[in-house]
């Protein structure tokens, strides 16, 4: 039985009031941060896949899943791969990212975004985030690029490092879209290629256009904690036929089609999504519209529960956006961010799994020496943000 409208007492500490508010939405059950929902044809499709014996990278469910992603997102092409990180790796390679190129990326992101850059031998160049979207701040980005770069023969170079800046890589934090058209215009102005990390934003739209479709390519993740899951998996979205064709080729070990010959014409990657995982994804994709409705309903419940706690705000979709609300989040007022860890302790002790945002990438050992702009907003957000239980079907 879930409790509703539990009274908040001014005598309670802030952590206790937050626990009371969450309990008013979730009741007395314990909840992890995010778990998948299997309520459709998952077992049916998995059993069919097993009986077909095509459980690896060959089989009809891979094609079906890719077509379903195209139909849902509006992208012309989708290439399914083993995870979101490999999708980013391939997208960056196909954008021409080379050793010692720099890639503009937020520090406020999951480490996979930066790792994929390093896989190419390139160097992350960290820029600040904004309060509204939690993504790259376009105004700060343009000012920074105007200050630190120069154009040489039509290419953008970092005046301080001497390296070429090749790619702009925004990430849609917690499923909330960046100001993607503005970022694309900045990329064009400075001769950068935009690749969109939409790992968290399947089902999110900016000005009516699905995320992951604004740049040369976008990437998705279907990890077990994402809006829908294939167990492990990802995809590259693009409207460019040649990019899609080459992505499919090099993620399948660059093997040339032939009935029996093993002819590989370049170094490739064993990144193709197995048919078994794609079968799970097909069933999940059928349920995506209902999952998005459920997540929006949870947002409204949290919105009501936190409305009387003035020390924080619930993160809501930015203007001109429709968010998938992958992970619900609250943002503490700066005057109360010192209580973050007490809130995390209190909520987790009460059985409600919460967590802080990721450690900023520029603070992590592998990336401490990378170029960076002023990151004061991201550094503040890292102390203010707390994720809440966000699974579909909670309410």
Tab-separated table of C-alpha atoms in Angstrom:
chain	number	residue	atom	x	y	z
A	1	UNK	CA	0.000	0.000	0.000
A	2	UNK	CA	1.492	3.316	-1.060
A	3	UNK	CA	1.126	6.262	1.257
A	4	UNK	CA	-0.202	9.508	-0.186
A	5	UNK	CA	-0.027	13.135	0.892
A	6	UNK	CA	2.169	12.481	3.899
A	7	UNK	CA	2.501	15.692	5.925
A	8	UNK	CA	5.827	17.469	5.969
A	9	UNK	CA	6.876	18.920	9.293
A	10	UNK	CA	8.950	22.073	9.638
A	11	UNK	CA	10.577	20.361	12.605
A	12	UNK	CA	12.075	17.678	10.373
A	13	UNK	CA	15.563	17.992	8.943
A	14	UNK	CA	15.879	18.502	5.186
A	15	UNK	CA	16.917	14.849	4.620
A	16	UNK	CA	13.908	13.657	6.638
A	17	UNK	CA	11.531	15.901	4.713
A	18	UNK	CA	12.887	14.577	1.433
A	19	UNK	CA	12.442	10.993	2.626
A	20	UNK	CA	8.869	11.831	3.635
A	21	UNK	CA	8.184	13.369	0.228
A	22	UNK	CA	9.578	10.337	-1.623
A	23	UNK	CA	7.591	8.005	0.619
A	24	UNK	CA	4.468	9.957	-0.304
A	25	UNK	CA	5.045	8.926	-3.914
A	26	UNK	CA	6.528	5.443	-3.546
A	27	UNK	CA	5.026	4.202	-0.301
A	28	UNK	CA	6.923	1.898	2.021
A	29	UNK	CA	8.399	-0.390	-0.651
A	30	UNK	CA	12.104	-0.253	-1.402
A	31	UNK	CA	13.121	0.956	-4.857
A	32	UNK	CA	16.375	0.863	-6.785
A	33	UNK	CA	17.301	3.758	-9.039
A	34	UNK	CA	16.076	2.283	-12.306
A	35	UNK	CA	15.056	-1.209	-13.351
A	36	UNK	CA	13.750	-2.542	-16.660
A	37	UNK	CA	10.111	-3.455	-17.190
A	38	UNK	CA	9.379	-6.727	-18.997
A	39	UNK	CA	5.658	-6.756	-19.616
A	40	UNK	CA	5.271	-7.537	-23.287
A	41	UNK	CA	6.533	-10.008	-25.864
A	42	UNK	CA	10.036	-10.436	-24.432
A	43	UNK	CA	9.747	-14.146	-23.624
A	44	UNK	CA	7.930	-14.878	-26.886
A	45	UNK	CA	10.557	-13.207	-29.059
A	46	UNK	CA	13.477	-14.623	-27.081
A	47	UNK	CA	12.069	-18.127	-27.349
A	48	UNK	CA	11.524	-17.673	-31.082
A	49	UNK	CA	15.102	-16.447	-31.446
A	50	UNK	CA	16.476	-19.430	-29.515
A	51	UNK	CA	14.444	-21.882	-31.577
A	52	UNK	CA	15.732	-20.282	-34.783
A	53	UNK	CA	19.317	-20.930	-33.537
A	54	UNK	CA	20.278	-17.469	-34.892
A	55	UNK	CA	21.287	-15.925	-31.599
A	56	UNK	CA	24.414	-14.027	-32.633
A	57	UNK	CA	24.906	-11.201	-35.138
A	58	UNK	CA	22.776	-12.747	-37.893
A	59	UNK	CA	18.990	-12.936	-37.658
A	60	UNK	CA	15.777	-11.115	-38.443
A	61	UNK	CA	15.434	-9.388	-35.079
A	62	UNK	CA	18.502	-7.207	-35.679
A	63	UNK	CA	16.992	-5.795	-38.881
A	64	UNK	CA	13.589	-5.493	-37.221
A	65	UNK	CA	15.044	-3.600	-34.272
A	66	UNK	CA	16.984	-1.212	-36.504
A	67	UNK	CA	13.880	-0.524	-38.585
A	68	UNK	CA	11.871	0.068	-35.422
A	69	UNK	CA	14.418	2.605	-34.194
A	70	UNK	CA	14.234	4.438	-37.510
A	71	UNK	CA	10.443	4.524	-37.392
A	72	UNK	CA	10.429	5.814	-33.819
A	73	UNK	CA	13.213	8.423	-34.048
A	74	UNK	CA	12.749	9.573	-37.622
A	75	UNK	CA	16.388	8.780	-38.469
A	76	UNK	CA	16.878	7.346	-41.961
A	77	UNK	CA	19.330	4.706	-40.755
A	78	UNK	CA	20.092	2.882	-37.506
A	79	UNK	CA	22.988	0.489	-36.911
A	80	UNK	CA	22.650	-1.653	-33.782
A	81	UNK	CA	25.822	-2.380	-31.801
A	82	UNK	CA	26.817	-4.029	-28.526
A	83	UNK	CA	26.647	-0.938	-26.292
A	84	UNK	CA	26.417	2.831	-26.296
A	85	UNK	CA	30.153	3.303	-25.864
A	86	UNK	CA	30.953	1.320	-29.005
A	87	UNK	CA	28.295	3.339	-30.850
A	88	UNK	CA	30.080	6.544	-29.837
A	89	UNK	CA	33.459	5.085	-30.779
A	90	UNK	CA	32.313	4.231	-34.292
A	91	UNK	CA	30.438	7.518	-34.766
A	92	UNK	CA	33.567	9.465	-33.826
A	93	UNK	CA	35.740	7.371	-36.143
A	94	UNK	CA	33.323	7.929	-39.019
A	95	UNK	CA	33.429	11.663	-38.322
A	96	UNK	CA	37.145	11.418	-39.081
A	97	UNK	CA	38.362	11.773	-35.501
A	98	UNK	CA	42.083	11.024	-35.433
A	99	UNK	CA	44.943	10.816	-32.952
A	100	UNK	CA	45.534	14.126	-31.160
A	101	UNK	CA	42.361	15.753	-32.436
A	102	UNK	CA	40.380	17.507	-29.721
A	103	UNK	CA	36.691	16.834	-29.123
A	104	UNK	CA	34.522	19.375	-27.295
A	105	UNK	CA	32.559	17.576	-24.590
A	106	UNK	CA	30.860	18.435	-21.288
A	107	UNK	CA	32.622	17.469	-18.082
A	108	UNK	CA	29.179	16.741	-16.635
A	109	UNK	CA	28.622	13.401	-18.373
A	110	UNK	CA	29.119	9.675	-17.871
A	111	UNK	CA	32.717	8.564	-18.397
A	112	UNK	CA	31.825	6.545	-21.523
A	113	UNK	CA	31.513	9.813	-23.462
A	114	UNK	CA	35.153	10.664	-22.770
A	115	UNK	CA	36.380	7.074	-23.078
A	116	UNK	CA	35.053	6.793	-26.636
A	117	UNK	CA	37.097	9.879	-27.532
A	118	UNK	CA	40.237	8.274	-26.100
A	119	UNK	CA	39.576	5.068	-28.056
A	120	UNK	CA	40.172	7.182	-31.182
A	121	UNK	CA	43.435	8.509	-29.777
A	122	UNK	CA	41.793	11.915	-29.481
A	123	UNK	CA	41.649	14.295	-26.516
A	124	UNK	CA	38.545	15.480	-24.647
A	125	UNK	CA	38.263	19.263	-24.330
A	126	UNK	CA	35.857	19.990	-21.479
A	127	UNK	CA	33.311	22.809	-21.520
A	128	UNK	CA	30.724	24.039	-19.065
A	129	UNK	CA	27.072	23.113	-18.616
A	130	UNK	CA	24.019	25.288	-18.127
A	131	UNK	CA	21.395	25.237	-15.396
A	132	UNK	CA	18.376	24.948	-17.692
A	133	UNK	CA	19.238	21.845	-19.731
A	134	UNK	CA	22.163	20.397	-17.696
A	135	UNK	CA	23.886	20.119	-21.076
A	136	UNK	CA	26.520	22.235	-22.826
A	137	UNK	CA	25.966	25.975	-22.343
A	138	UNK	CA	25.836	27.383	-25.902
A	139	UNK	CA	26.641	30.972	-24.908
A	140	UNK	CA	29.647	29.957	-22.822
A	141	UNK	CA	30.748	27.554	-25.560
A	142	UNK	CA	30.700	30.189	-28.289
A	143	UNK	CA	32.588	32.687	-26.146
A	144	UNK	CA	35.177	30.040	-25.272
A	145	UNK	CA	35.689	28.941	-28.872
A	146	UNK	CA	35.986	32.561	-30.003
A	147	UNK	CA	38.679	33.081	-27.385
A	148	UNK	CA	40.710	29.894	-27.671
A	149	UNK	CA	40.525	28.949	-31.359
A	150	UNK	CA	41.695	30.162	-34.725
A	151	UNK	CA	40.804	29.020	-38.222
A	152	UNK	CA	43.550	27.665	-40.457
A	153	UNK	CA	42.634	26.712	-44.028
A	154	UNK	CA	39.020	26.272	-42.978
A	155	UNK	CA	39.819	24.111	-39.939
A	156	UNK	CA	39.468	24.985	-36.251
A	157	UNK	CA	42.601	24.876	-34.082
A	158	UNK	CA	43.209	25.351	-30.376
A	159	UNK	CA	45.646	28.289	-30.172
A	160	UNK	CA	47.020	27.051	-26.847
A	161	UNK	CA	47.655	23.391	-27.704
A	162	UNK	CA	48.113	23.741	-31.463
A	163	UNK	CA	45.794	20.772	-32.015
A	164	UNK	CA	42.813	20.652	-34.341
A	165	UNK	CA	39.393	20.718	-32.695
A	166	UNK	CA	37.374	18.277	-34.794
A	167	UNK	CA	34.079	17.393	-33.129
A	168	UNK	CA	31.422	18.883	-30.874
A	169	UNK	CA	29.917	16.104	-28.717
A	170	UNK	CA	26.927	17.199	-26.591
A	171	UNK	CA	25.214	14.730	-24.234
A	172	UNK	CA	21.527	14.910	-23.252
A	173	UNK	CA	21.774	14.652	-19.462
A	174	UNK	CA	19.170	12.435	-17.740
A	175	UNK	CA	17.251	12.465	-21.051
A	176	UNK	CA	16.794	16.249	-21.187
A	177	UNK	CA	17.724	17.678	-24.615
A	178	UNK	CA	20.446	20.269	-25.099
A	179	UNK	CA	19.709	23.370	-27.168
A	180	UNK	CA	20.600	21.255	-30.140
A	181	UNK	CA	19.875	23.652	-32.992
A	182	UNK	CA	21.970	26.376	-31.347
A	183	UNK	CA	24.832	23.933	-30.749
A	184	UNK	CA	24.650	22.735	-34.359
A	185	UNK	CA	24.880	26.337	-35.565
A	186	UNK	CA	27.956	26.903	-33.373
A	187	UNK	CA	29.521	23.716	-34.716
A	188	UNK	CA	28.957	24.925	-38.283
A	189	UNK	CA	30.330	28.382	-37.456
A	190	UNK	CA	33.599	26.933	-36.158
A	191	UNK	CA	33.932	24.136	-38.708
A	192	UNK	CA	33.182	21.339	-36.241
A	193	UNK	CA	31.301	18.090	-36.838
A	194	UNK	CA	28.513	17.489	-34.335
A	195	UNK	CA	28.023	13.968	-32.995
A	196	UNK	CA	25.211	13.680	-30.449
A	197	UNK	CA	25.444	11.440	-27.393
A	198	UNK	CA	21.773	10.570	-26.992
A	199	UNK	CA	22.485	7.488	-24.859
A	200	UNK	CA	20.001	8.638	-22.215
A	201	UNK	CA	17.404	10.352	-24.402
A	202	UNK	CA	15.493	7.787	-26.444
A	203	UNK	CA	11.987	9.250	-26.521
A	204	UNK	CA	13.102	12.866	-26.030
A	205	UNK	CA	12.421	15.643	-28.523
A	206	UNK	CA	13.737	19.146	-29.119
A	207	UNK	CA	11.407	21.408	-31.130
A	208	UNK	CA	9.541	18.272	-32.213
A	209	UNK	CA	12.644	16.510	-33.553
A	210	UNK	CA	13.989	13.400	-31.858
A	211	UNK	CA	17.340	13.665	-30.120
A	212	UNK	CA	20.246	11.936	-31.809
A	213	UNK	CA	19.219	13.262	-35.235
A	214	UNK	CA	20.701	16.778	-35.223
A	215	UNK	CA	24.320	16.087	-36.138
A	216	UNK	CA	26.173	13.862	-38.563
A	217	UNK	CA	25.272	10.967	-36.269
A	218	UNK	CA	23.779	10.304	-32.860
A	219	UNK	CA	24.129	7.368	-30.520
A	220	UNK	CA	21.803	5.483	-28.181
A	221	UNK	CA	22.315	3.075	-25.270
A	222	UNK	CA	20.141	0.117	-24.271
A	223	UNK	CA	21.926	-0.847	-21.083
A	224	UNK	CA	19.794	-2.510	-18.405
A	225	UNK	CA	19.163	0.802	-16.661
A	226	UNK	CA	18.041	2.730	-19.758
A	227	UNK	CA	14.494	3.622	-20.816
A	228	UNK	CA	14.334	0.404	-22.828
A	229	UNK	CA	16.943	-2.331	-22.735
A	230	UNK	CA	18.463	-5.053	-24.866
A	231	UNK	CA	20.483	-6.248	-21.887
A	232	UNK	CA	23.528	-4.546	-23.341
A	233	UNK	CA	23.348	-2.657	-26.587
A	234	UNK	CA	23.491	0.598	-28.444
A	235	UNK	CA	22.815	2.118	-31.844
A	236	UNK	CA	24.146	4.698	-34.267
A	237	UNK	CA	21.545	6.970	-35.866
A	238	UNK	CA	22.276	8.906	-39.059
A	239	UNK	CA	20.643	10.290	-42.184
A	240	UNK	CA	23.827	9.730	-44.198
A	241	UNK	CA	23.726	6.542	-46.279
A	242	UNK	CA	27.504	6.250	-46.584
A	243	UNK	CA	27.993	6.683	-42.835
A	244	UNK	CA	25.384	3.995	-42.120
A	245	UNK	CA	26.842	1.608	-44.709
A	246	UNK	CA	30.365	2.003	-43.380
A	247	UNK	CA	29.191	1.747	-39.748
A	248	UNK	CA	27.543	-1.578	-40.469
A	249	UNK	CA	30.636	-2.815	-42.300
A	250	UNK	CA	33.288	-1.948	-39.724
A	251	UNK	CA	31.143	-3.081	-36.771
A	252	UNK	CA	30.925	-6.513	-38.408
A	253	UNK	CA	34.732	-7.041	-38.449
A	254	UNK	CA	34.902	-5.370	-41.898
A	255	UNK	CA	34.020	-8.676	-43.546
A	256	UNK	CA	33.102	-8.420	-47.235
A	257	UNK	CA	29.859	-10.256	-48.082
A	258	UNK	CA	30.567	-13.694	-49.542
A	259	UNK	CA	29.006	-17.143	-49.249
A	260	UNK	CA	32.131	-18.709	-47.798
A	261	UNK	CA	35.240	-16.487	-48.082
A	262	UNK	CA	36.586	-14.669	-45.012
A	263	UNK	CA	37.800	-11.528	-46.731
A	264	UNK	CA	38.252	-8.494	-44.468
A	265	UNK	CA	39.270	-5.307	-46.247
A	266	UNK	CA	40.290	-3.212	-43.216
A	267	UNK	CA	40.635	-3.384	-39.445
A	268	UNK	CA	37.116	-3.755	-38.133
A	269	UNK	CA	35.352	-4.201	-34.800
A	270	UNK	CA	33.259	-7.055	-33.445
A	271	UNK	CA	30.542	-4.642	-32.332
A	272	UNK	CA	27.331	-5.912	-33.970
A	273	UNK	CA	24.352	-6.434	-31.655
A	274	UNK	CA	23.461	-10.136	-31.252
A	275	UNK	CA	20.089	-11.252	-32.574
A	276	UNK	CA	19.147	-12.478	-29.083
A	277	UNK	CA	19.581	-8.984	-27.655
A	278	UNK	CA	17.732	-7.454	-30.586
A	279	UNK	CA	14.775	-9.767	-29.935
A	280	UNK	CA	14.535	-8.326	-26.425
A	281	UNK	CA	14.832	-4.832	-27.884
A	282	UNK	CA	11.974	-5.393	-30.342
A	283	UNK	CA	9.645	-6.307	-27.481
A	284	UNK	CA	10.851	-3.343	-25.432
A	285	UNK	CA	10.399	-0.922	-28.322
A	286	UNK	CA	6.748	-1.967	-28.615
A	287	UNK	CA	6.239	-0.785	-25.021
A	288	UNK	CA	8.182	2.466	-25.291
A	289	UNK	CA	5.146	4.773	-25.712
A	290	UNK	CA	3.579	3.393	-22.518
A	291	UNK	CA	6.902	3.622	-20.678
A	292	UNK	CA	7.175	7.310	-21.581
A	293	UNK	CA	3.657	7.965	-20.304
A	294	UNK	CA	4.513	6.200	-17.043
A	295	UNK	CA	7.663	8.263	-16.557
A	296	UNK	CA	5.776	11.497	-17.162
A	297	UNK	CA	3.167	10.416	-14.611
A	298	UNK	CA	5.943	9.792	-12.071
A	299	UNK	CA	7.280	13.279	-12.751
A	300	UNK	CA	3.925	14.801	-11.878
A	301	UNK	CA	3.809	12.813	-8.623
A	302	UNK	CA	7.290	13.954	-7.624
A	303	UNK	CA	6.403	17.502	-8.634
A	304	UNK	CA	3.542	17.542	-6.166
A	305	UNK	CA	5.509	15.820	-3.417
A	306	UNK	CA	8.403	18.299	-3.531
A	307	UNK	CA	6.349	21.443	-4.102
A	308	UNK	CA	6.518	22.527	-0.446
A	309	UNK	CA	10.264	21.933	-0.002
A	310	UNK	CA	11.734	25.313	-0.862
A	311	UNK	CA	15.354	24.212	-0.536
A	312	UNK	CA	15.261	22.295	-3.826
A	313	UNK	CA	13.641	22.030	-7.220
A	314	UNK	CA	12.665	19.058	-9.342
A	315	UNK	CA	14.469	19.007	-12.698
A	316	UNK	CA	11.832	19.436	-15.413
A	317	UNK	CA	12.078	19.338	-19.193
A	318	UNK	CA	13.589	22.491	-20.741
A	319	UNK	CA	11.622	24.889	-22.923
A	320	UNK	CA	10.635	23.575	-26.369
A	321	UNK	CA	11.437	20.031	-25.268
A	322	UNK	CA	9.637	16.816	-24.520
A	323	UNK	CA	11.846	14.756	-22.218
A	324	UNK	CA	11.740	11.024	-21.644
A	325	UNK	CA	12.534	11.698	-17.944
A	326	UNK	CA	14.988	8.812	-17.954
A	327	UNK	CA	16.262	9.695	-14.499
A	328	UNK	CA	14.318	11.937	-12.173
A	329	UNK	CA	16.496	14.459	-10.367
A	330	UNK	CA	16.278	17.156	-7.753
A	331	UNK	CA	18.620	20.122	-7.575
A	332	UNK	CA	19.444	21.543	-4.162
A	333	UNK	CA	19.591	25.283	-3.708
A	334	UNK	CA	23.244	26.322	-3.502
A	335	UNK	CA	22.768	27.343	0.120
A	336	UNK	CA	21.904	23.717	0.979
A	337	UNK	CA	24.253	21.719	-1.236
A	338	UNK	CA	26.395	20.917	1.798
A	339	UNK	CA	23.535	18.616	2.868
A	340	UNK	CA	23.780	16.475	-0.265
A	341	UNK	CA	25.556	13.545	1.358
A	342	UNK	CA	23.216	13.546	4.370
A	343	UNK	CA	20.279	13.393	1.955
A	344	UNK	CA	21.888	10.525	0.040
A	345	UNK	CA	22.518	8.686	3.301
A	346	UNK	CA	18.997	9.265	4.616
A	347	UNK	CA	17.187	8.259	1.436
A	348	UNK	CA	19.270	5.129	0.894
A	349	UNK	CA	18.869	4.131	4.558
A	350	UNK	CA	15.109	4.462	4.059
A	351	UNK	CA	15.236	2.012	1.131
A	352	UNK	CA	15.016	4.560	-1.678
A	353	UNK	CA	18.072	4.312	-3.889
A	354	UNK	CA	19.367	7.758	-4.760
A	355	UNK	CA	22.719	8.794	-6.131
A	356	UNK	CA	24.683	11.925	-6.973
A	357	UNK	CA	25.544	12.875	-10.523
A	358	UNK	CA	28.745	11.378	-11.923
A	359	UNK	CA	32.096	12.737	-10.788
A	360	UNK	CA	33.039	15.441	-13.276
A	361	UNK	CA	35.261	13.883	-15.922
A	362	UNK	CA	37.995	16.501	-15.716
A	363	UNK	CA	38.538	15.522	-12.048
A	364	UNK	CA	39.196	11.847	-12.842
A	365	UNK	CA	42.754	10.531	-13.045
A	366	UNK	CA	42.809	9.650	-16.791
A	367	UNK	CA	41.538	13.106	-17.795
A	368	UNK	CA	43.094	15.589	-15.373
A	369	UNK	CA	45.512	16.985	-17.942
A	370	UNK	CA	42.960	17.622	-20.681
A	371	UNK	CA	42.142	21.134	-21.926
A	372	UNK	CA	39.152	22.781	-20.293
A	373	UNK	CA	37.147	25.963	-20.164
A	374	UNK	CA	35.782	27.521	-16.992
A	375	UNK	CA	33.593	24.802	-15.450
A	376	UNK	CA	32.062	26.675	-12.532
A	377	UNK	CA	28.437	25.808	-13.339
A	378	UNK	CA	29.211	22.103	-13.789
A	379	UNK	CA	31.203	22.130	-10.554
A	380	UNK	CA	28.230	23.583	-8.716
A	381	UNK	CA	25.721	21.214	-10.334
A	382	UNK	CA	27.851	18.249	-9.279
A	383	UNK	CA	27.210	19.251	-5.661
A	384	UNK	CA	23.512	19.999	-6.152
A	385	UNK	CA	22.049	17.145	-8.212
A	386	UNK	CA	20.523	13.983	-6.756
A	387	UNK	CA	18.829	11.268	-8.817
A	388	UNK	CA	15.654	9.609	-7.510
A	389	UNK	CA	14.083	6.188	-8.176
A	390	UNK	CA	12.897	6.502	-11.783
A	391	UNK	CA	11.670	3.139	-13.047
A	392	UNK	CA	8.627	2.980	-15.262
A	393	UNK	CA	5.594	1.455	-13.595
A	394	UNK	CA	6.276	2.825	-10.118
A	395	UNK	CA	3.036	4.822	-10.217
